[in-house]
PDB file of C-alpha atoms in Angstrom:
ATOM      1  CA  MET I 131      -2.455  31.856 -15.760  1.00  0.00           C
ATOM      2  CA  ALA I 132       1.118  30.687 -16.183  1.00  0.00           C
ATOM      3  CA  THR I 133       1.532  26.929 -16.372  1.00  0.00           C
ATOM      4  CA  THR I 134       4.181  24.950 -14.569  1.00  0.00           C
ATOM      5  CA  THR I 135       4.990  21.235 -14.540  1.00  0.00           C
ATOM      6  CA  LEU I 136       5.480  19.442 -11.234  1.00  0.00           C
ATOM      7  CA  GLU I 137       6.139  15.853 -10.242  1.00  0.00           C
ATOM      8  CA  ILE I 138       4.073  14.873  -7.200  1.00  0.00           C
ATOM      9  CA  ALA I 139       4.501  11.311  -5.982  1.00  0.00           C
ATOM     10  CA  GLY I 140       5.351  10.197  -9.480  1.00  0.00           C
ATOM     11  CA  ALA I 141       2.413  11.990 -11.101  1.00  0.00           C
ATOM     12  CA  THR I 142       2.954  14.797 -13.589  1.00  0.00           C
ATOM     13  CA  ILE I 143       0.801  17.860 -12.961  1.00  0.00           C
ATOM     14  CA  GLN I 144       0.682  20.699 -15.454  1.00  0.00           C
ATOM     15  CA  ALA I 145      -1.002  23.633 -13.823  1.00  0.00           C
ATOM     16  CA  GLU I 146      -0.298  26.298 -11.250  1.00  0.00           C
ATOM     17  CA  THR I 147      -3.532  26.075  -9.312  1.00  0.00           C
ATOM     18  CA  ALA I 148      -6.084  23.380 -10.040  1.00  0.00           C
ATOM     19  CA  PHE I 149      -8.384  20.981  -8.271  1.00  0.00           C
ATOM     20  CA  GLY I 150      -8.252  23.236  -5.234  1.00  0.00           C
ATOM     21  CA  ILE I 151      -4.493  22.762  -4.837  1.00  0.00           C
ATOM     22  CA  GLU I 152      -2.104  25.692  -4.734  1.00  0.00           C
ATOM     23  CA  PHE I 153       0.977  23.841  -5.884  1.00  0.00           C
ATOM     24  CA  ALA I 154       3.396  26.459  -4.614  1.00  0.00           C
ATOM     25  CA  LYS I 155       2.142  25.700  -1.102  1.00  0.00           C
ATOM     26  CA  ILE I 156       2.785  21.961  -1.208  1.00  0.00           C
ATOM     27  CA  VAL I 157       5.367  21.033   1.404  1.00  0.00           C
ATOM     28  CA  GLY I 158       7.673  18.035   1.068  1.00  0.00           C
ATOM     29  CA  LEU I 159       8.253  17.800  -2.673  1.00  0.00           C
ATOM     30  CA  ASP I 160      11.987  17.653  -2.027  1.00  0.00           C
ATOM     31  CA  GLU I 161      11.680  14.836   0.543  1.00  0.00           C
ATOM     32  CA  ASP I 162      12.710  11.845  -1.525  1.00  0.00           C
ATOM     33  CA  ILE I 163      15.769   9.679  -2.096  1.00  0.00           C
ATOM     34  CA  PRO I 164      18.043  11.477  -4.562  1.00  0.00           C
ATOM     35  CA  GLY I 165      19.712   9.863  -7.534  1.00  0.00           C
ATOM     36  CA  ILE I 166      17.384   6.854  -7.800  1.00  0.00           C
ATOM     37  CA  THR I 167      15.745   5.740 -11.049  1.00  0.00           C
ATOM     38  CA  SER I 168      11.952   6.083 -10.969  1.00  0.00           C
ATOM     39  CA  HIS I 169       9.895   3.314 -12.574  1.00  0.00           C
ATOM     40  CA  ASN I 170       6.288   3.115 -13.680  1.00  0.00           C
ATOM     41  CA  ASP I 171       6.400  -0.532 -14.746  1.00  0.00           C
ATOM     42  CA  ILE I 172       8.145  -3.768 -13.750  1.00  0.00           C
ATOM     43  CA  TYR I 173      11.938  -3.610 -14.095  1.00  0.00           C
ATOM     44  CA  PRO I 174      14.504  -6.460 -14.135  1.00  0.00           C
ATOM     45  CA  PHE I 175      15.587  -6.282 -10.482  1.00  0.00           C
ATOM     46  CA  ILE I 176      12.099  -7.257  -9.262  1.00  0.00           C
ATOM     47  CA  ASP I 177      11.092  -9.456 -12.211  1.00  0.00           C
ATOM     48  CA  PRO I 178       8.331 -11.768 -10.904  1.00  0.00           C
ATOM     49  CA  ALA I 179       8.923 -14.459 -13.547  1.00  0.00           C
ATOM     50  CA  PRO I 180      11.266 -16.541 -11.322  1.00  0.00           C
ATOM     51  CA  HIS I 181       8.587 -16.616  -8.618  1.00  0.00           C
ATOM     52  CA  PHE I 182       6.020 -17.802 -11.135  1.00  0.00           C
ATOM     53  CA  SER I 183       8.202 -20.596 -12.493  1.00  0.00           C
ATOM     54  CA  ALA I 184       9.441 -21.731  -9.063  1.00  0.00           C
ATOM     55  CA  HIS I 185       6.051 -21.311  -7.328  1.00  0.00           C
ATOM     56  CA  THR I 186       7.889 -19.476  -4.563  1.00  0.00           C
ATOM     57  CA  PHE I 187       4.690 -18.993  -2.547  1.00  0.00           C
ATOM     58  CA  ALA I 188       3.201 -22.467  -3.017  1.00  0.00           C
ATOM     59  CA  SER I 189       2.849 -23.031   0.731  1.00  0.00           C
ATOM     60  CA  LYS I 190       1.775 -19.473   1.563  1.00  0.00           C
ATOM     61  CA  VAL I 191      -1.596 -17.904   2.349  1.00  0.00           C
ATOM     62  CA  VAL I 192      -2.138 -14.283   1.340  1.00  0.00           C
ATOM     63  CA  LEU I 193      -5.042 -12.053   2.417  1.00  0.00           C
ATOM     64  CA  VAL I 194      -5.655  -8.937   0.308  1.00  0.00           C
ATOM     65  CA  THR I 195      -8.132  -6.204   1.246  1.00  0.00           C
ATOM     66  CA  GLY I 196      -9.525  -4.208  -1.629  1.00  0.00           C
ATOM     67  CA  GLY I 197      -8.669  -7.339  -3.582  1.00  0.00           C
ATOM     68  CA  SER I 198     -11.407  -7.343  -6.201  1.00  0.00           C
ATOM     69  CA  ARG I 199     -10.105  -4.590  -8.479  1.00  0.00           C
ATOM     70  CA  GLY I 200      -7.148  -2.381  -9.317  1.00  0.00           C
ATOM     71  CA  ILE I 201      -3.978  -2.643  -7.271  1.00  0.00           C
ATOM     72  CA  GLY I 202      -5.347  -5.300  -4.926  1.00  0.00           C
ATOM     73  CA  LEU I 203      -6.512  -7.578  -7.725  1.00  0.00           C
ATOM     74  CA  SER I 204      -3.162  -7.341  -9.517  1.00  0.00           C
ATOM     75  CA  ILE I 205      -1.347  -8.208  -6.282  1.00  0.00           C
ATOM     76  CA  ALA I 206      -3.654 -11.199  -5.757  1.00  0.00           C
ATOM     77  CA  GLN I 207      -3.152 -12.389  -9.332  1.00  0.00           C
ATOM     78  CA  HIS I 208       0.625 -12.268  -9.013  1.00  0.00           C
ATOM     79  CA  PHE I 209       0.672 -14.150  -5.727  1.00  0.00           C
ATOM     80  CA  ALA I 210      -1.639 -16.791  -7.234  1.00  0.00           C
ATOM     81  CA  ARG I 211       0.691 -17.208 -10.216  1.00  0.00           C
ATOM     82  CA  ALA I 212       3.504 -17.709  -7.714  1.00  0.00           C
ATOM     83  CA  GLY I 213       1.529 -20.508  -6.063  1.00  0.00           C
ATOM     84  CA  ALA I 214      -0.132 -18.786  -3.091  1.00  0.00           C
ATOM     85  CA  SER I 215      -3.604 -19.474  -1.718  1.00  0.00           C
ATOM     86  CA  LEU I 216      -5.734 -16.345  -1.446  1.00  0.00           C
ATOM     87  CA  ALA I 217      -8.357 -14.646   0.671  1.00  0.00           C
ATOM     88  CA  LEU I 218      -9.854 -11.606  -1.046  1.00  0.00           C
ATOM     89  CA  VAL I 219     -11.781  -8.880   0.768  1.00  0.00           C
ATOM     90  CA  ALA I 220     -13.953  -6.171  -0.773  1.00  0.00           C
ATOM     91  CA  ARG I 221     -17.311  -4.519  -0.209  1.00  0.00           C
ATOM     92  CA  LYS I 222     -19.220  -6.026  -3.126  1.00  0.00           C
ATOM     93  CA  GLN I 223     -19.654  -9.769  -3.580  1.00  0.00           C
ATOM     94  CA  ALA I 224     -20.246  -9.394  -7.325  1.00  0.00           C
ATOM     95  CA  HIS I 225     -16.814  -7.812  -7.757  1.00  0.00           C
ATOM     96  CA  LEU I 226     -15.246 -10.529  -5.615  1.00  0.00           C
ATOM     97  CA  ASP I 227     -16.928 -13.255  -7.658  1.00  0.00           C
ATOM     98  CA  ALA I 228     -15.544 -11.745 -10.866  1.00  0.00           C
ATOM     99  CA  ALA I 229     -12.057 -11.459  -9.385  1.00  0.00           C
ATOM    100  CA  LYS I 230     -12.140 -15.051  -8.140  1.00  0.00           C
ATOM    101  CA  ALA I 231     -13.315 -16.343 -11.525  1.00  0.00           C
ATOM    102  CA  GLY I 232     -10.582 -14.412 -13.309  1.00  0.00           C
ATOM    103  CA  ILE I 233      -7.851 -15.711 -11.022  1.00  0.00           C
ATOM    104  CA  GLU I 234      -9.080 -19.295 -11.304  1.00  0.00           C
ATOM    105  CA  ALA I 235      -9.148 -19.002 -15.095  1.00  0.00           C
ATOM    106  CA  ASP I 236      -5.634 -17.555 -15.103  1.00  0.00           C
ATOM    107  CA  VAL I 237      -4.265 -20.053 -12.568  1.00  0.00           C
ATOM    108  CA  PRO I 238      -6.146 -23.382 -12.799  1.00  0.00           C
ATOM    109  CA  GLY I 239      -6.421 -24.952  -9.376  1.00  0.00           C
ATOM    110  CA  ALA I 240      -5.918 -21.670  -7.521  1.00  0.00           C
ATOM    111  CA  GLN I 241      -7.458 -21.630  -4.048  1.00  0.00           C
ATOM    112  CA  VAL I 242      -9.441 -18.420  -3.505  1.00  0.00           C
ATOM    113  CA  LEU I 243     -11.725 -17.448  -0.618  1.00  0.00           C
ATOM    114  CA  THR I 244     -13.797 -14.252  -0.706  1.00  0.00           C
ATOM    115  CA  PHE I 245     -15.256 -12.064   2.041  1.00  0.00           C
ATOM    116  CA  ALA I 246     -17.649  -9.213   1.296  1.00  0.00           C
ATOM    117  CA  LEU I 247     -17.466  -6.755   4.191  1.00  0.00           C
ATOM    118  CA  ASP I 248     -16.838  -3.241   5.423  1.00  0.00           C
ATOM    119  CA  VAL I 249     -13.240  -2.981   6.649  1.00  0.00           C
ATOM    120  CA  ARG I 250     -14.421  -0.633   9.412  1.00  0.00           C
ATOM    121  CA  ASP I 251     -16.579  -3.366  10.939  1.00  0.00           C
ATOM    122  CA  THR I 252     -14.470  -5.055  13.599  1.00  0.00           C
ATOM    123  CA  ASP I 253     -16.663  -8.137  13.910  1.00  0.00           C
ATOM    124  CA  GLN I 254     -16.711  -8.746  10.168  1.00  0.00           C
ATOM    125  CA  VAL I 255     -12.942  -8.338   9.932  1.00  0.00           C
ATOM    126  CA  GLU I 256     -12.359 -10.728  12.812  1.00  0.00           C
ATOM    127  CA  ALA I 257     -14.597 -13.304  11.127  1.00  0.00           C
ATOM    128  CA  ALA I 258     -12.775 -12.948   7.800  1.00  0.00           C
ATOM    129  CA  VAL I 259      -9.335 -13.461   9.336  1.00  0.00           C
ATOM    130  CA  ALA I 260     -10.600 -16.403  11.390  1.00  0.00           C
ATOM    131  CA  GLY I 261     -12.320 -17.862   8.333  1.00  0.00           C
ATOM    132  CA  THR I 262      -9.116 -17.626   6.319  1.00  0.00           C
ATOM    133  CA  VAL I 263      -7.035 -19.345   8.994  1.00  0.00           C
ATOM    134  CA  ASN I 264      -9.672 -21.978   9.686  1.00  0.00           C
ATOM    135  CA  TYR I 265      -9.832 -22.892   6.001  1.00  0.00           C
ATOM    136  CA  PHE I 266      -6.163 -22.743   5.068  1.00  0.00           C
ATOM    137  CA  GLY I 267      -4.632 -23.405   8.484  1.00  0.00           C
ATOM    138  CA  LYS I 268      -2.399 -20.328   8.521  1.00  0.00           C
ATOM    139  CA  LEU I 269      -1.769 -16.800   7.282  1.00  0.00           C
ATOM    140  CA  ASP I 270       1.553 -15.658   5.848  1.00  0.00           C
ATOM    141  CA  VAL I 271       0.960 -12.296   4.156  1.00  0.00           C
ATOM    142  CA  LEU I 272      -1.502  -9.494   4.822  1.00  0.00           C
ATOM    143  CA  VAL I 273      -1.929  -6.786   2.184  1.00  0.00           C
ATOM    144  CA  ALA I 274      -3.975  -3.917   3.656  1.00  0.00           C
ATOM    145  CA  ASN I 275      -4.877  -2.199   0.413  1.00  0.00           C
ATOM    146  CA  ALA I 276      -8.487  -1.070   0.878  1.00  0.00           C
ATOM    147  CA  GLY I 277      -8.810   2.683   1.007  1.00  0.00           C
ATOM    148  CA  VAL I 278     -10.505   5.784  -0.293  1.00  0.00           C
ATOM    149  CA  ALA I 279      -9.445   9.181  -1.635  1.00  0.00           C
ATOM    150  CA  ARG I 280     -11.891  12.079  -1.603  1.00  0.00           C
ATOM    151  CA  PRO I 281     -11.658  14.916  -4.136  1.00  0.00           C
ATOM    152  CA  PHE I 282      -9.432  17.733  -2.953  1.00  0.00           C
ATOM    153  CA  GLY I 283     -10.707  21.297  -3.069  1.00  0.00           C
ATOM    154  CA  THR I 284     -11.837  22.369   0.394  1.00  0.00           C
ATOM    155  CA  ARG I 285      -9.771  23.531   3.337  1.00  0.00           C
ATOM    156  CA  LEU I 286     -10.155  22.208   6.877  1.00  0.00           C
ATOM    157  CA  ALA I 287     -12.772  24.678   8.074  1.00  0.00           C
ATOM    158  CA  GLU I 288     -14.874  24.383   4.915  1.00  0.00           C
ATOM    159  CA  THR I 289     -14.840  20.616   4.491  1.00  0.00           C
ATOM    160  CA  ASP I 290     -17.631  18.299   5.622  1.00  0.00           C
ATOM    161  CA  PRO I 291     -16.501  16.824   8.962  1.00  0.00           C
ATOM    162  CA  LYS I 292     -18.289  13.531   8.307  1.00  0.00           C
ATOM    163  CA  SER I 293     -16.563  13.097   4.946  1.00  0.00           C
ATOM    164  CA  TRP I 294     -13.197  13.987   6.517  1.00  0.00           C
ATOM    165  CA  TRP I 295     -13.615  11.371   9.241  1.00  0.00           C
ATOM    166  CA  ASP I 296     -14.930   8.774   6.782  1.00  0.00           C
ATOM    167  CA  THR I 297     -11.585   8.938   4.986  1.00  0.00           C
ATOM    168  CA  ILE I 298      -9.717   8.405   8.245  1.00  0.00           C
ATOM    169  CA  GLU I 299     -12.040   5.571   9.257  1.00  0.00           C
ATOM    170  CA  ILE I 300     -11.749   3.651   5.994  1.00  0.00           C
ATOM    171  CA  ASN I 301      -8.025   4.156   5.440  1.00  0.00           C
ATOM    172  CA  LEU I 302      -6.706   3.902   8.988  1.00  0.00           C
ATOM    173  CA  ARG I 303      -9.264   1.932  10.968  1.00  0.00           C
ATOM    174  CA  GLY I 304      -9.738  -0.475   8.082  1.00  0.00           C
ATOM    175  CA  ALA I 305      -6.029  -1.272   7.969  1.00  0.00           C
ATOM    176  CA  PHE I 306      -5.718  -1.420  11.760  1.00  0.00           C
ATOM    177  CA  ASN I 307      -8.607  -3.878  12.055  1.00  0.00           C
ATOM    178  CA  PHE I 308      -6.943  -6.404   9.756  1.00  0.00           C
ATOM    179  CA  VAL I 309      -3.506  -5.880  11.286  1.00  0.00           C
ATOM    180  CA  HIS I 310      -4.970  -6.387  14.763  1.00  0.00           C
ATOM    181  CA  PHE I 311      -6.566  -9.746  13.988  1.00  0.00           C
ATOM    182  CA  ALA I 312      -3.843 -10.967  11.629  1.00  0.00           C
ATOM    183  CA  ILE I 313      -0.849 -10.318  13.905  1.00  0.00           C
ATOM    184  CA  PRO I 314      -1.220 -13.469  16.081  1.00  0.00           C
ATOM    185  CA  HIS I 315      -1.197 -15.648  12.971  1.00  0.00           C
ATOM    186  CA  LEU I 316       1.591 -13.716  11.255  1.00  0.00           C
ATOM    187  CA  ARG I 317       3.753 -14.119  14.355  1.00  0.00           C
ATOM    188  CA  LYS I 318       3.437 -17.886  14.016  1.00  0.00           C
ATOM    189  CA  SER I 319       4.392 -17.799  10.347  1.00  0.00           C
ATOM    190  CA  THR I 320       6.968 -14.977  10.741  1.00  0.00           C
ATOM    191  CA  GLY I 321       4.958 -13.364   7.992  1.00  0.00           C
ATOM    192  CA  TYR I 322       4.593 -10.023   6.251  1.00  0.00           C
ATOM    193  CA  VAL I 323       2.314  -6.996   6.432  1.00  0.00           C
ATOM    194  CA  PHE I 324       2.061  -4.605   3.504  1.00  0.00           C
ATOM    195  CA  VAL I 325       0.065  -1.445   4.111  1.00  0.00           C
ATOM    196  CA  ILE I 326      -0.681   0.497   0.952  1.00  0.00           C
ATOM    197  CA  SER I 327       0.124   4.045   1.999  1.00  0.00           C
ATOM    198  CA  SER I 328       0.969   7.062  -0.164  1.00  0.00           C
ATOM    199  CA  ALA I 329       3.565   9.745  -0.679  1.00  0.00           C
ATOM    200  CA  ALA I 330       0.736  12.034   0.455  1.00  0.00           C
ATOM    201  CA  GLY I 331       1.557  10.814   3.955  1.00  0.00           C
ATOM    202  CA  HIS I 332       4.664  12.964   4.033  1.00  0.00           C
ATOM    203  CA  LEU I 333       3.671  15.584   1.459  1.00  0.00           C
ATOM    204  CA  ARG I 334       1.560  18.368   2.891  1.00  0.00           C
ATOM    205  CA  ILE I 335      -0.921  19.098   0.106  1.00  0.00           C
ATOM    206  CA  PRO I 336      -3.398  21.941   0.727  1.00  0.00           C
ATOM    207  CA  THR I 337      -7.051  20.769   0.801  1.00  0.00           C
ATOM    208  CA  GLY I 338      -5.956  17.125   1.150  1.00  0.00           C
ATOM    209  CA  SER I 339      -5.668  16.849   4.911  1.00  0.00           C
ATOM    210  CA  ASP I 340      -7.994  13.867   5.390  1.00  0.00           C
ATOM    211  CA  TYR I 341      -6.100  11.684   2.939  1.00  0.00           C
ATOM    212  CA  GLY I 342      -2.677  12.939   4.035  1.00  0.00           C
ATOM    213  CA  VAL I 343      -3.358  12.444   7.741  1.00  0.00           C
ATOM    214  CA  SER I 344      -4.692   8.929   7.168  1.00  0.00           C
ATOM    215  CA  LYS I 345      -1.642   7.906   5.152  1.00  0.00           C
ATOM    216  CA  HIS I 346       0.784   9.554   7.561  1.00  0.00           C
ATOM    217  CA  ALA I 347      -0.817   7.548  10.362  1.00  0.00           C
ATOM    218  CA  LEU I 348      -0.516   4.326   8.348  1.00  0.00           C
ATOM    219  CA  ASP I 349       3.228   4.902   7.982  1.00  0.00           C
ATOM    220  CA  ARG I 350       3.513   5.200  11.760  1.00  0.00           C
ATOM    221  CA  LEU I 351       1.311   2.133  12.269  1.00  0.00           C
ATOM    222  CA  VAL I 352       3.823   0.098  10.281  1.00  0.00           C
ATOM    223  CA  GLU I 353       6.614   1.337  12.524  1.00  0.00           C
ATOM    224  CA  PHE I 354       4.699   0.206  15.613  1.00  0.00           C
ATOM    225  CA  ILE I 355       4.159  -3.253  14.136  1.00  0.00           C
ATOM    226  CA  THR I 356       7.897  -3.685  13.738  1.00  0.00           C
ATOM    227  CA  ILE I 357       8.697  -2.427  17.221  1.00  0.00           C
ATOM    228  CA  GLU I 358       6.052  -4.464  19.011  1.00  0.00           C
ATOM    229  CA  TYR I 359       6.253  -7.630  16.877  1.00  0.00           C
ATOM    230  CA  PRO I 360       9.804  -7.941  15.511  1.00  0.00           C
ATOM    231  CA  GLU I 361       9.084 -11.399  14.117  1.00  0.00           C
ATOM    232  CA  VAL I 362       6.621  -9.830  11.646  1.00  0.00           C
ATOM    233  CA  LYS I 363       8.006  -7.843   8.711  1.00  0.00           C
ATOM    234  CA  SER I 364       5.976  -4.775   7.772  1.00  0.00           C
ATOM    235  CA  PHE I 365       6.188  -2.133   5.062  1.00  0.00           C
ATOM    236  CA  ALA I 366       4.326   1.076   4.221  1.00  0.00           C
ATOM    237  CA  VAL I 367       4.119   1.127   0.440  1.00  0.00           C
ATOM    238  CA  HIS I 368       3.533   4.096  -1.851  1.00  0.00           C
ATOM    239  CA  PRO I 369       1.881   2.556  -4.950  1.00  0.00           C
ATOM    240  CA  GLY I 370       2.777   5.295  -7.389  1.00  0.00           C
ATOM    241  CA  SER I 371       0.093   7.052  -9.418  1.00  0.00           C
ATOM    242  CA  VAL I 372      -2.055   4.167 -10.570  1.00  0.00           C
ATOM    243  CA  PRO I 373      -5.115   4.695 -12.795  1.00  0.00           C
ATOM    244  CA  THR I 374      -8.066   3.125 -10.970  1.00  0.00           C
ATOM    245  CA  ASP I 375     -11.814   3.691 -10.720  1.00  0.00           C
ATOM    246  CA  GLY I 376     -11.106   5.853  -7.689  1.00  0.00           C
ATOM    247  CA  THR I 377      -8.616   8.132  -9.423  1.00  0.00           C
ATOM    248  CA  ALA I 378     -10.978   8.557 -12.361  1.00  0.00           C
ATOM    249  CA  ASP I 379     -13.574   9.951  -9.958  1.00  0.00           C
ATOM    250  CA  LEU I 380     -11.151  12.583  -8.675  1.00  0.00           C
ATOM    251  CA  ASN I 381     -10.952  14.521 -11.963  1.00  0.00           C
ATOM    252  CA  ALA I 382      -7.421  15.515 -10.948  1.00  0.00           C
ATOM    253  CA  PRO I 383      -5.059  17.270 -13.402  1.00  0.00           C
ATOM    254  CA  VAL I 384      -2.622  14.399 -12.950  1.00  0.00           C
ATOM    255  CA  SER I 385      -1.097  11.814 -15.258  1.00  0.00           C
ATOM    256  CA  PHE I 386      -1.792   8.469 -13.588  1.00  0.00           C
ATOM    257  CA  ASP I 387       0.699   6.268 -15.396  1.00  0.00           C
ATOM    258  CA  THR I 388       2.037   3.732 -12.870  1.00  0.00           C
ATOM    259  CA  LYS I 389       1.148   0.162 -13.868  1.00  0.00           C
ATOM    260  CA  VAL I 390      -0.637  -1.881 -11.213  1.00  0.00           C
ATOM    261  CA  GLU I 391       1.756  -4.730 -12.012  1.00  0.00           C
ATOM    262  CA  LEU I 392       4.632  -2.711 -10.556  1.00  0.00           C
ATOM    263  CA  ASN I 393       2.987  -2.932  -7.135  1.00  0.00           C
ATOM    264  CA  ALA I 394       2.413  -6.665  -7.478  1.00  0.00           C
ATOM    265  CA  ALA I 395       5.977  -7.412  -8.544  1.00  0.00           C
ATOM    266  CA  THR I 396       7.401  -5.239  -5.764  1.00  0.00           C
ATOM    267  CA  LEU I 397       5.386  -7.039  -3.094  1.00  0.00           C
ATOM    268  CA  LEU I 398       6.403 -10.447  -4.437  1.00  0.00           C
ATOM    269  CA  TYR I 399      10.034  -9.364  -4.227  1.00  0.00           C
ATOM    270  CA  LEU I 400       9.654  -8.112  -0.646  1.00  0.00           C
ATOM    271  CA  ALA I 401       7.526 -11.039   0.590  1.00  0.00           C
ATOM    272  CA  ALA I 402      10.171 -13.445  -0.701  1.00  0.00           C
ATOM    273  CA  GLY I 403      12.547 -12.002   1.897  1.00  0.00           C
ATOM    274  CA  LYS I 404      14.699 -10.088  -0.577  1.00  0.00           C
ATOM    275  CA  ALA I 405      14.814  -6.844   1.410  1.00  0.00           C
ATOM    276  CA  ASP I 406      13.962  -7.494   5.044  1.00  0.00           C
ATOM    277  CA  TRP I 407      16.377  -4.723   5.964  1.00  0.00           C
ATOM    278  CA  LEU I 408      13.608  -2.326   4.859  1.00  0.00           C
ATOM    279  CA  ASN I 409      11.314  -3.767   7.527  1.00  0.00           C
ATOM    280  CA  GLY I 410       9.269  -1.109   9.337  1.00  0.00           C
ATOM    281  CA  ARG I 411       9.884   1.586   6.750  1.00  0.00           C
ATOM    282  CA  TYR I 412       8.168   3.577   4.033  1.00  0.00           C
ATOM    283  CA  ILE I 413       9.055   2.660   0.470  1.00  0.00           C
ATOM    284  CA  SER I 414       7.870   3.676  -2.969  1.00  0.00           C
ATOM    285  CA  VAL I 415       7.294   1.031  -5.633  1.00  0.00           C
ATOM    286  CA  GLN I 416       8.679   3.555  -8.102  1.00  0.00           C
ATOM    287  CA  TRP I 417      12.122   3.487  -6.517  1.00  0.00           C
ATOM    288  CA  ASP I 418      14.607   1.163  -8.169  1.00  0.00           C
ATOM    289  CA  LEU I 419      15.146  -1.105  -5.161  1.00  0.00           C
ATOM    290  CA  GLY I 420      18.413  -2.413  -6.554  1.00  0.00           C
ATOM    291  CA  GLU I 421      19.816   1.106  -6.617  1.00  0.00           C
ATOM    292  CA  VAL I 422      18.382   1.874  -3.178  1.00  0.00           C
ATOM    293  CA  GLU I 423      20.146  -1.163  -1.748  1.00  0.00           C
ATOM    294  CA  GLN I 424      23.430  -0.485  -3.512  1.00  0.00           C
ATOM    295  CA  LYS I 425      23.614   3.228  -2.799  1.00  0.00           C
ATOM    296  CA  TYR I 426      21.748   3.741   0.455  1.00  0.00           C
ATOM    297  CA  LYS I 427      21.294   0.540   2.474  1.00  0.00           C
ATOM    298  CA  ASP I 428      24.058   1.257   4.970  1.00  0.00           C
ATOM    299  CA  ALA I 429      22.924   4.850   5.524  1.00  0.00           C
ATOM    300  CA  ILE I 430      19.250   3.919   5.829  1.00  0.00           C
ATOM    301  CA  VAL I 431      19.984   1.285   8.452  1.00  0.00           C
ATOM    302  CA  ALA I 432      22.543   3.376  10.344  1.00  0.00           C
ATOM    303  CA  LYS I 433      20.332   6.473  10.485  1.00  0.00           C
ATOM    304  CA  ASN I 434      17.054   4.573  10.845  1.00  0.00           C
ATOM    305  CA  ALA I 435      15.785   6.457   7.811  1.00  0.00           C
ATOM    306  CA  LEU I 436      12.523   6.160   5.841  1.00  0.00           C
ATOM    307  CA  VAL I 437      10.434   6.543   8.995  1.00  0.00           C
ATOM    308  CA  GLN I 438       8.370   9.450  10.281  1.00  0.00           C
ATOM    309  CA  LYS I 439      10.500  11.499  12.666  1.00  0.00           C
ATOM    310  CA  LEU I 440      11.882  14.917  13.460  1.00  0.00           C
ATOM    311  CA  ALA I 441      15.245  15.516  11.855  1.00  0.00           C
ATOM    312  CA  LEU I 442      17.748  18.293  11.414  1.00  0.00           C
ATOM    313  CA  PRO I 443      19.683  18.836   8.166  1.00  0.00           C
TER     314      PRO I 443
END
């Protein structure tokens, strides 16, 4: 079989057909901002060091779902270094305890609450948000990061319906639940919502419909937040191709080489109010945001770009 090299959402794939994906049938590979530098690690424009030294978020409360490992843990660590108080959510208390201990060792005096729960459980989510606000008195930033990716390889009619819907439930319902209960508090603080989405939300990747549909819906959820609650800033964030426990399980022929710290630094930059003009839109942490602002800000705002919509060339 001939081998070809493709870039999919920042990940390098060297194969023609693998992992159940016929790469020639992927739709949307050309749907990206042209002429923008792609990063896999922190770059100067979003350097978090000034936030660390100035304790930019010293009076802020940040809730992170999926906050015990991987992307979520890195985001929590960075906000703690910038002075924020934290509420971490994950399924396993042991993982949360380890994350809390690590953050407190890294940032002496850090305030960290933990909630072990299933993000699909509405009552548990409501209690976690209420517990966070009752303890800290407010909520300023919600990071809806918890999610799941199932191995690709089966088409719609051959896939297990329960597994397909589980992906939707965890990724979409889990994010919605936290958004729903956090919004009243974020309105008071004129706060921020970050939903960890994926480029798979606009790519159409054969045998990946459950993941793609869930992420596509998350992008639209962010748009509704902005329309219905303009005082709350919200962003759908593609995290790049980050090596995590979940990606290791996929056995995908993909180079996962995006550093988790790139996500954390990007969210610090956005939550500090540096790019509120991107409110309600999809962004990729791999985009050089300085170049995006310089080259495309006027066009993005004028055309209401970076949202899910029908468009003609």
